[in-house]
Coordinates of C-alpha atoms and ligand atoms in Angstrom, one line a residue:
M1 CA 285.1 34.3 79.5
L2 CA 282.4 33.0 82.2
S3 CA 282.3 34.4 85.7
L4 CA 280.2 33.8 89.2
V5 CA 278.8 36.4 91.3
I6 CA 277.3 35.5 94.4
H7 CA 274.7 38.2 95.6
N8 CA 273.8 37.7 99.1
H9 CA 276.5 35.8 100.5
T10 CA 276.2 35.9 104.5
E11 CA 279.0 35.0 107.0
V12 CA 277.0 31.8 107.9
R13 CA 276.7 30.9 104.3
K14 CA 280.3 31.4 103.5
E15 CA 281.2 29.0 106.3
K16 CA 278.8 26.3 105.3
L17 CA 279.8 26.6 101.6
N18 CA 283.6 26.2 102.7
Q19 CA 282.5 23.1 104.5
I20 CA 280.7 21.6 101.3
M21 CA 283.7 22.6 99.0
G22 CA 286.0 21.0 101.3
A23 CA 284.1 17.9 101.9
N24 CA 283.6 17.3 98.2
E25 CA 286.9 17.7 96.9
P26 CA 287.6 14.1 96.0
L27 CA 284.3 14.2 93.8
L28 CA 286.0 17.0 91.6
D29 CA 289.3 14.9 91.1
E30 CA 286.8 11.7 90.2
A31 CA 284.9 13.9 87.7
K32 CA 288.0 15.7 86.1
A33 CA 289.6 12.2 85.7
G34 CA 286.2 10.4 84.3
E35 CA 285.2 7.6 86.2
A36 CA 285.3 4.0 84.7
C37 CA 281.8 3.4 85.9
Y38 CA 280.5 6.1 83.4
A39 CA 282.9 5.2 80.6
D40 CA 279.7 4.4 78.5
S41 CA 278.6 8.0 79.2
L42 CA 281.3 10.2 79.1
G43 CA 282.2 10.7 75.4
W44 CA 281.5 14.4 75.9
L45 CA 284.3 15.0 78.5
D46 CA 286.8 15.4 76.1
T47 CA 285.2 17.7 73.5
E48 CA 287.7 16.6 70.7
E49 CA 286.5 12.9 71.0
W50 CA 283.4 13.7 68.8
A51 CA 284.3 17.3 67.5
D52 CA 287.7 16.6 66.1
N53 CA 288.8 18.5 62.9
Q54 CA 288.0 15.8 60.5
T55 CA 284.4 15.7 61.9
L56 CA 284.1 19.4 61.9
A57 CA 285.3 19.4 58.2
R58 CA 282.8 16.8 57.2
L59 CA 279.9 18.6 58.8
E60 CA 280.8 22.0 57.3
T61 CA 280.8 20.2 54.0
L62 CA 277.5 18.7 54.5
A63 CA 276.1 22.0 55.9
K64 CA 277.4 23.7 52.6
E65 CA 275.5 21.6 50.4
I66 CA 272.2 21.9 52.4
R67 CA 272.4 25.6 52.7
E68 CA 273.0 25.8 48.9
N69 CA 270.1 23.5 48.0
A70 CA 267.2 24.0 51.0
D71 CA 264.7 26.5 51.7
A72 CA 264.1 24.5 54.7
F73 CA 265.8 22.0 56.9
V74 CA 263.7 19.8 59.2
L75 CA 265.3 18.9 62.2
I76 CA 263.7 15.6 63.4
G77 CA 264.4 14.8 67.2
V78 CA 263.3 15.0 70.8
G79 CA 264.7 16.3 74.2
G80 CA 268.4 15.6 74.1
S81 CA 268.5 15.0 70.2
N82 CA 267.2 18.5 69.4
N83 CA 267.4 20.8 72.5
A84 CA 271.2 21.9 72.2
A85 CA 271.0 22.7 68.6
R86 CA 267.6 24.6 68.8
S87 CA 269.0 26.6 71.8
V88 CA 271.9 28.0 69.8
I89 CA 269.8 28.4 66.2
E90 CA 267.2 30.2 67.9
A91 CA 269.8 32.7 69.3
L92 CA 272.3 33.0 66.5
R93 CA 270.7 31.5 63.2
K94 CA 272.1 33.6 59.9
E95 CA 269.4 35.5 58.0
D96 CA 270.6 33.9 54.8
A97 CA 270.4 30.4 56.3
P98 CA 267.4 27.9 55.4
E99 CA 264.4 28.1 57.6
I100 CA 264.7 25.4 60.5
I101 CA 261.8 23.6 61.2
Y102 CA 261.3 21.3 64.2
A103 CA 259.6 18.0 64.2
G104 CA 259.6 14.6 66.2
N105 CA 258.9 16.5 69.2
T106 CA 255.2 16.1 69.3
L107 CA 252.5 13.7 68.9
S108 CA 249.9 16.3 68.3
P109 CA 248.1 15.8 64.8
D110 CA 247.3 19.5 64.6
A111 CA 251.0 20.5 65.2
M112 CA 252.2 17.8 62.6
R113 CA 249.8 19.1 60.1
R114 CA 251.1 22.6 60.8
M115 CA 254.6 21.5 60.3
L116 CA 253.7 19.6 57.3
K117 CA 252.0 22.9 55.9
K118 CA 255.0 24.8 56.4
I119 CA 257.3 22.5 54.3
E120 CA 254.8 22.7 51.3
G121 CA 256.5 23.9 48.1
K122 CA 259.9 24.5 49.4
S123 CA 262.9 22.4 48.8
I124 CA 263.5 20.3 52.0
Y125 CA 266.4 18.5 53.5
L126 CA 266.0 16.8 56.8
D127 CA 268.0 15.2 59.6
C128 CA 266.3 12.7 61.8
I129 CA 268.3 12.3 65.2
A130 CA 267.6 9.4 67.4
K131 CA 270.2 7.5 69.8
N132 CA 267.6 4.8 70.3
F133 CA 265.3 4.6 67.2
E134 CA 262.5 3.2 69.3
T135 CA 261.6 6.6 70.4
L136 CA 258.1 7.1 69.4
E137 CA 257.9 10.9 68.6
P138 CA 260.9 10.9 66.1
G139 CA 260.2 7.4 64.8
A140 CA 256.5 8.5 64.1
S141 CA 257.4 12.0 62.6
F142 CA 260.2 10.5 60.2
R143 CA 258.0 8.0 58.8
V144 CA 255.5 10.7 57.8
L145 CA 258.0 12.9 56.3
R146 CA 259.8 10.3 54.6
Q147 CA 256.5 9.6 52.7
Y148 CA 256.4 13.2 52.0
M149 CA 259.9 13.3 50.7
E150 CA 259.6 10.2 48.6
K151 CA 256.3 11.5 47.2
T152 CA 257.9 14.8 46.5
Y153 CA 261.3 13.9 45.2
G154 CA 260.8 10.4 44.1
E155 CA 264.4 8.7 43.9
E156 CA 266.0 11.8 44.5
A157 CA 264.6 11.8 48.1
G158 CA 267.3 9.7 49.8
K159 CA 270.1 12.3 49.1
R160 CA 268.2 14.9 50.8
M161 CA 267.5 12.7 54.1
I162 CA 270.1 12.3 57.0
A163 CA 269.9 9.9 59.9
T164 CA 271.7 10.5 62.9
G165 CA 271.7 7.2 64.8
T166 CA 273.8 4.6 66.8
A167 CA 276.3 2.7 64.6
G168 CA 275.2 -0.9 63.9
S169 CA 271.5 0.0 64.8
S170 CA 268.6 -0.9 62.9
F171 CA 268.6 2.7 61.9
E172 CA 271.7 2.4 60.0
Q173 CA 270.9 -0.4 58.4
L174 CA 267.4 1.4 57.2
C175 CA 269.8 4.2 56.1
T176 CA 272.0 1.8 54.1
K177 CA 269.0 0.3 52.4
C178 CA 267.6 3.6 51.4
G179 CA 270.6 5.5 50.3
Y180 CA 270.3 8.3 53.2
T181 CA 273.3 10.0 54.7
F182 CA 274.2 8.5 57.7
L183 CA 276.1 10.2 60.7
E184 CA 277.0 8.5 64.1
F185 CA 275.1 9.3 67.2
P186 CA 278.2 8.7 69.6
F187 CA 277.5 5.4 71.6
N188 CA 278.9 6.9 74.5
V189 CA 277.3 10.3 74.9
G190 CA 273.5 10.6 76.1
G191 CA 271.2 12.7 74.1
R192 CA 271.5 15.7 76.9
Y193 CA 275.3 15.8 76.6
T194 CA 275.3 15.9 72.8
A195 CA 276.1 19.5 72.0
M196 CA 279.4 19.0 70.6
T197 CA 278.7 16.1 68.5
N198 CA 277.1 15.3 65.1
V199 CA 273.8 15.6 66.9
G200 CA 274.1 19.2 67.7
L201 CA 276.6 20.3 65.2
L202 CA 275.2 19.3 61.8
P203 CA 271.9 21.3 62.6
M204 CA 273.7 24.4 63.9
A205 CA 276.1 24.6 60.9
V206 CA 273.0 24.6 58.6
A207 CA 271.7 27.5 60.4
G208 CA 275.1 29.5 59.6
I209 CA 276.7 29.0 63.0
D210 CA 280.2 29.1 63.2
I211 CA 280.7 25.6 65.0
R212 CA 284.4 25.8 65.1
E213 CA 284.0 28.8 67.5
L214 CA 281.5 27.0 69.6
V215 CA 283.8 24.0 69.8
E216 CA 286.7 26.1 70.6
G217 CA 284.4 27.7 73.5
A218 CA 283.9 24.3 74.9
K219 CA 287.2 23.3 74.8
D220 CA 288.4 26.6 76.8
M221 CA 286.1 25.6 79.1
Q222 CA 287.0 22.1 79.5
K223 CA 290.6 23.0 79.9
R224 CA 289.5 25.6 82.7
V225 CA 287.4 23.2 84.8
R226 CA 289.5 20.1 84.3
A227 CA 292.4 21.9 85.5
Q228 CA 291.6 24.3 88.2
E229 CA 291.7 23.4 91.8
A230 CA 288.6 23.4 93.9
D231 CA 288.7 26.8 95.3
E232 CA 288.9 28.8 91.9
N233 CA 286.9 26.2 89.7
I234 CA 283.8 27.7 88.6
A235 CA 281.9 24.7 87.8
Y236 CA 282.9 23.3 91.0
Q237 CA 281.7 26.5 93.0
Y238 CA 278.2 26.5 91.2
A239 CA 277.8 22.6 92.0
C240 CA 278.6 23.4 95.6
L241 CA 276.2 26.5 95.8
R242 CA 273.3 24.4 94.3
N243 CA 274.1 21.8 97.0
L244 CA 274.3 24.3 99.8
Y245 CA 270.6 25.9 98.9
Y246 CA 269.3 22.4 98.5
K247 CA 270.6 21.7 102.0
E248 CA 268.8 25.0 103.3
G249 CA 265.7 23.6 101.9
Y250 CA 265.5 25.5 98.4
R251 CA 264.2 22.7 95.8
V252 CA 263.9 25.0 92.9
E253 CA 266.1 26.8 90.8
M254 CA 265.3 29.3 88.4
L255 CA 267.5 30.3 85.3
A256 CA 266.7 33.9 84.3
S257 CA 267.7 36.4 81.9
F258 CA 266.9 39.7 80.2
E259 CA 267.9 38.2 76.9
P260 CA 265.2 36.5 75.1
Q261 CA 267.7 35.0 73.0
F262 CA 268.3 32.6 75.8
R263 CA 264.5 31.3 75.2
Y264 CA 265.6 27.8 74.0
F265 CA 268.6 27.5 76.0
Y266 CA 266.7 27.4 79.1
K267 CA 264.8 24.3 77.6
W268 CA 268.1 22.6 77.0
W269 CA 269.5 23.4 80.7
I270 CA 266.1 22.4 82.1
Q271 CA 266.4 19.0 80.5
L272 CA 270.1 18.6 81.4
F273 CA 269.6 19.1 85.3
A274 CA 265.8 17.4 85.5
E275 CA 266.6 14.6 83.6
S276 CA 270.1 14.0 85.0
E277 CA 269.6 15.1 88.8
G278 CA 265.9 14.1 89.4
K279 CA 266.0 10.9 90.7
D280 CA 265.7 8.4 94.0
N281 CA 263.3 11.3 95.5
K282 CA 266.0 13.6 95.1
G283 CA 267.1 16.7 92.9
I284 CA 266.6 20.6 92.3
F285 CA 263.6 21.2 89.9
P286 CA 264.7 23.7 87.2
V287 CA 262.7 26.4 86.1
A288 CA 263.3 29.3 83.7
G289 CA 262.4 33.0 83.9
E290 CA 262.1 35.0 81.1
F291 CA 262.7 38.5 82.3
S292 CA 261.8 41.3 82.1
E293 CA 258.3 40.0 80.8
E294 CA 257.8 37.4 83.7
L295 CA 258.6 39.9 86.4
H296 CA 255.0 40.8 85.8
S297 CA 253.6 37.3 86.5
V298 CA 255.9 35.0 88.5
G299 CA 257.7 37.9 89.7
Q300 CA 255.1 38.1 92.6
F301 CA 255.6 34.4 93.6
I302 CA 259.5 35.1 93.6
Q303 CA 259.5 38.0 95.7
D304 CA 256.5 37.1 97.9
G305 CA 255.4 33.3 97.7
S306 CA 256.6 30.3 99.3
P307 CA 260.3 30.5 99.7
I308 CA 261.2 27.3 97.6
L309 CA 263.5 28.8 94.8
F310 CA 267.0 30.2 94.4
E311 CA 267.7 32.2 91.4
T312 CA 270.7 32.0 89.0
F313 CA 270.8 34.9 86.5
L314 CA 272.4 34.6 83.2
D315 CA 274.0 38.1 82.2
V316 CA 275.6 39.2 79.2
A317 CA 278.4 41.6 79.6
Q318 CA 279.1 43.1 76.3
K319 CA 276.9 45.3 74.7
N320 CA 275.3 43.6 71.3
A321 CA 272.6 46.1 70.5
S322 CA 271.6 49.7 71.0
L323 CA 268.2 51.6 70.8
V324 CA 268.2 55.2 72.1
I325 CA 264.9 56.7 73.2
E326 CA 264.3 60.0 71.5
P327 CA 262.5 62.9 73.2
D328 CA 259.0 63.3 72.3
T329 CA 256.5 66.3 72.2
K330 CA 253.6 64.6 73.6
E331 CA 253.2 64.3 77.2
D332 CA 253.1 60.7 78.1
D333 CA 255.3 60.6 81.5
F334 CA 258.1 58.9 80.2
D335 CA 260.3 61.6 79.7
Y336 CA 262.8 60.3 82.2
L337 CA 263.7 57.9 79.5
N338 CA 265.0 60.6 77.1
G339 CA 268.3 59.9 75.3
K340 CA 268.5 56.8 77.1
D341 CA 269.7 53.4 75.6
F342 CA 267.4 50.4 75.8
W343 CA 270.8 48.3 76.4
D344 CA 271.2 50.4 79.8
I345 CA 267.7 50.1 80.8
N346 CA 267.6 46.5 80.4
K347 CA 270.7 46.3 82.7
A348 CA 268.8 48.6 85.0
A349 CA 266.2 46.2 85.2
Y350 CA 268.6 43.1 85.8
H351 CA 270.4 45.1 88.7
A352 CA 266.8 46.2 90.2
T353 CA 265.7 42.8 90.2
V354 CA 268.8 41.2 91.8
A355 CA 268.6 43.9 94.4
A356 CA 264.9 43.1 95.3
H357 CA 264.7 39.3 95.0
S358 CA 268.3 38.7 96.8
K359 CA 266.6 40.3 100.2
K360 CA 264.5 37.1 99.9
L361 CA 266.1 34.5 98.2
P362 CA 269.7 33.1 97.3
C363 CA 270.8 34.7 94.2
M364 CA 273.7 34.2 91.9
T365 CA 274.8 35.5 88.1
L366 CA 276.7 33.6 85.6
E367 CA 278.2 36.4 83.5
V368 CA 279.3 35.8 79.9
D369 CA 281.2 38.2 78.0
A370 CA 279.2 37.8 74.8
L371 CA 276.2 36.2 73.2
D372 CA 277.9 34.3 70.4
A373 CA 278.8 31.0 69.2
Y374 CA 282.1 30.8 71.4
H375 CA 280.1 31.6 74.6
F376 CA 277.4 29.2 73.9
G377 CA 280.2 26.5 73.7
Q378 CA 281.7 27.5 77.1
L379 CA 278.0 27.3 78.7
F380 CA 277.4 24.1 77.3
Y381 CA 280.6 22.7 78.8
F382 CA 280.2 24.4 82.1
F383 CA 276.8 23.3 82.8
Q384 CA 277.6 19.6 81.7
F385 CA 280.4 19.3 83.9
A386 CA 278.8 21.2 86.7
C387 CA 275.6 18.9 86.3
Y388 CA 277.9 15.8 86.4
L389 CA 279.4 17.1 89.6
S390 CA 275.9 18.2 91.2
C391 CA 274.8 14.6 90.7
K392 CA 277.8 13.1 92.4
M393 CA 277.3 15.5 95.4
M394 CA 273.5 14.5 95.2
G395 CA 274.3 10.6 95.0
V396 CA 272.4 10.2 91.9
H397 CA 273.5 8.6 88.5
A398 CA 273.9 11.6 86.0
F399 CA 273.4 9.7 82.9
D400 CA 270.6 7.5 83.1
Q401 CA 266.7 8.3 82.8
P402 CA 264.7 5.6 84.5
G403 CA 261.7 7.8 85.0
V404 CA 261.6 8.7 81.2
E405 CA 261.8 4.8 80.4
A406 CA 258.7 4.2 82.5
Y407 CA 256.4 6.6 80.7
K408 CA 258.0 5.0 77.3
K409 CA 256.8 1.3 78.5
Q410 CA 253.2 2.6 79.1
M411 CA 253.1 4.1 75.8
F412 CA 254.3 1.0 74.0
K413 CA 251.7 -0.9 76.0
A414 CA 249.1 1.4 75.0
L415 CA 249.7 1.4 71.5
G416 CA 250.4 -2.4 71.4
K417 CA 253.7 -2.4 70.3
E418 CA 254.2 -6.0 70.7
R419 CA 250.8 -6.8 69.0
I420 CA 251.2 -4.9 65.6
G421 CA 247.8 -3.5 64.4
A422 CA 246.1 -3.5 67.9
N423 CA 243.9 -0.8 68.7
V424 CA 245.0 2.3 70.9
C425 CA 244.0 1.9 74.4
V426 CA 244.2 5.6 75.3
N427 CA 242.7 5.2 78.8
I428 CA 245.1 3.1 80.8
A429 CA 245.8 5.9 83.4
Q430 CA 242.3 5.7 85.2
G431 CA 241.1 8.3 87.5
L432 CA 238.2 9.9 89.2
R433 CA 236.4 12.2 86.8
I434 CA 234.5 14.8 88.6
K435 CA 231.9 16.7 86.3
Ligands
PA5_501 O1 268.9 12.9 77.2 C1 268.4 11.8 76.9 O2 269.0 10.9 76.8 C2 267.1 11.7 76.3 O3 266.4 13.0 76.6 C3 267.0 11.6 74.9 O4 267.9 12.7 74.2 C4 265.5 11.5 74.4 O5 264.8 10.6 75.0 C5 265.6 11.1 72.9 O6 266.1 9.8 72.8 P1 266.4 9.3 71.3 O7 267.5 10.1 70.9 O8 266.8 7.8 71.9 O9 265.2 9.5 70.6

């Protein structure tokens, strides 16, 4: 279960929210049905389309083979090609699973060398995930890692490499030629919406995560938000609240939690909203708050700085761990904690933060029952659907990313992609240097 709590809902806001909810109802109906104009991007709307029983069985078999033979599994991918998997793996990875190493998300030679050091002497399998095999970061890393694999495993190398790419692409051809395992990157799902496809599910399964539970969570959320009417529809309410706060002038949304296990989930959520909504000079800038740590840094700005942000807390209801503080004979002024459980102390910090922050800025909480695969599945579908709705309300295309393409074009120009072997032109962005 996922529920939404609005903390400081004034009468004026209630009135305005009702107006927004009333006015946008046709958009909810369109999103539920899936619009023909987005047919090439809505493959995620029905979870079963790319996560049916047969697909899950194939992924489980492949993951089992990798788990039995690998010390480490290298996930090569950037943005939508690694964020979903990483968010669940870093939260729920099983102790007995191979180490998961990330590559293809940096061009730093130092970081690449560290990554290569990590794989040395280990039994390695890898999955290179790229919808468009032109993307520089994964493409360049794949070349380096492929050479490492060929040097290390000789003829066996191909069996240890998986490529997740578009059917019929040059990537698939490379795969067939070299004997790598090929998995289809859905043609009708953009990177940031691929959690419930081969892209997200294989690496998660390798890390020992129950991908059937995850898919079940997504399917249950899908049933819920595509059936419910506007006034009880949680995704629609969240999208309308964002729209209300945007209209009030709040331009930043902070997703905050007191559970460090959400660290990489924030990254996935940030990409989803920033890349989907931030266009045509519109959009809410998504940021993350890792509490309680960051209450001692950005907490100052939230409470007291420019009133630009609203806060969405991510809270977990069911107790998943316990650590009780024992009394101590030494006087350290912390006796008020004697016998208290960190679970309750952490919850007290959450309630105190909501009480303090909601005096200054709009705050809401999304509460999940538990921090497990099923609820990650619920969260993925919930946010994807809400993001689609939010973009429709904002009047922007939820599934393209023209801004990212602009950077890519400049990179290709700088690296002389069209003129193989040309020198790197590192300073295309001229500026005034102040010494
Ligand atoms: O969501 C998106 O579409 C993007 O963030 C892509 O996932 C990202 O740019 C990586 O693209 P590709 O898989 O083509 O390398």
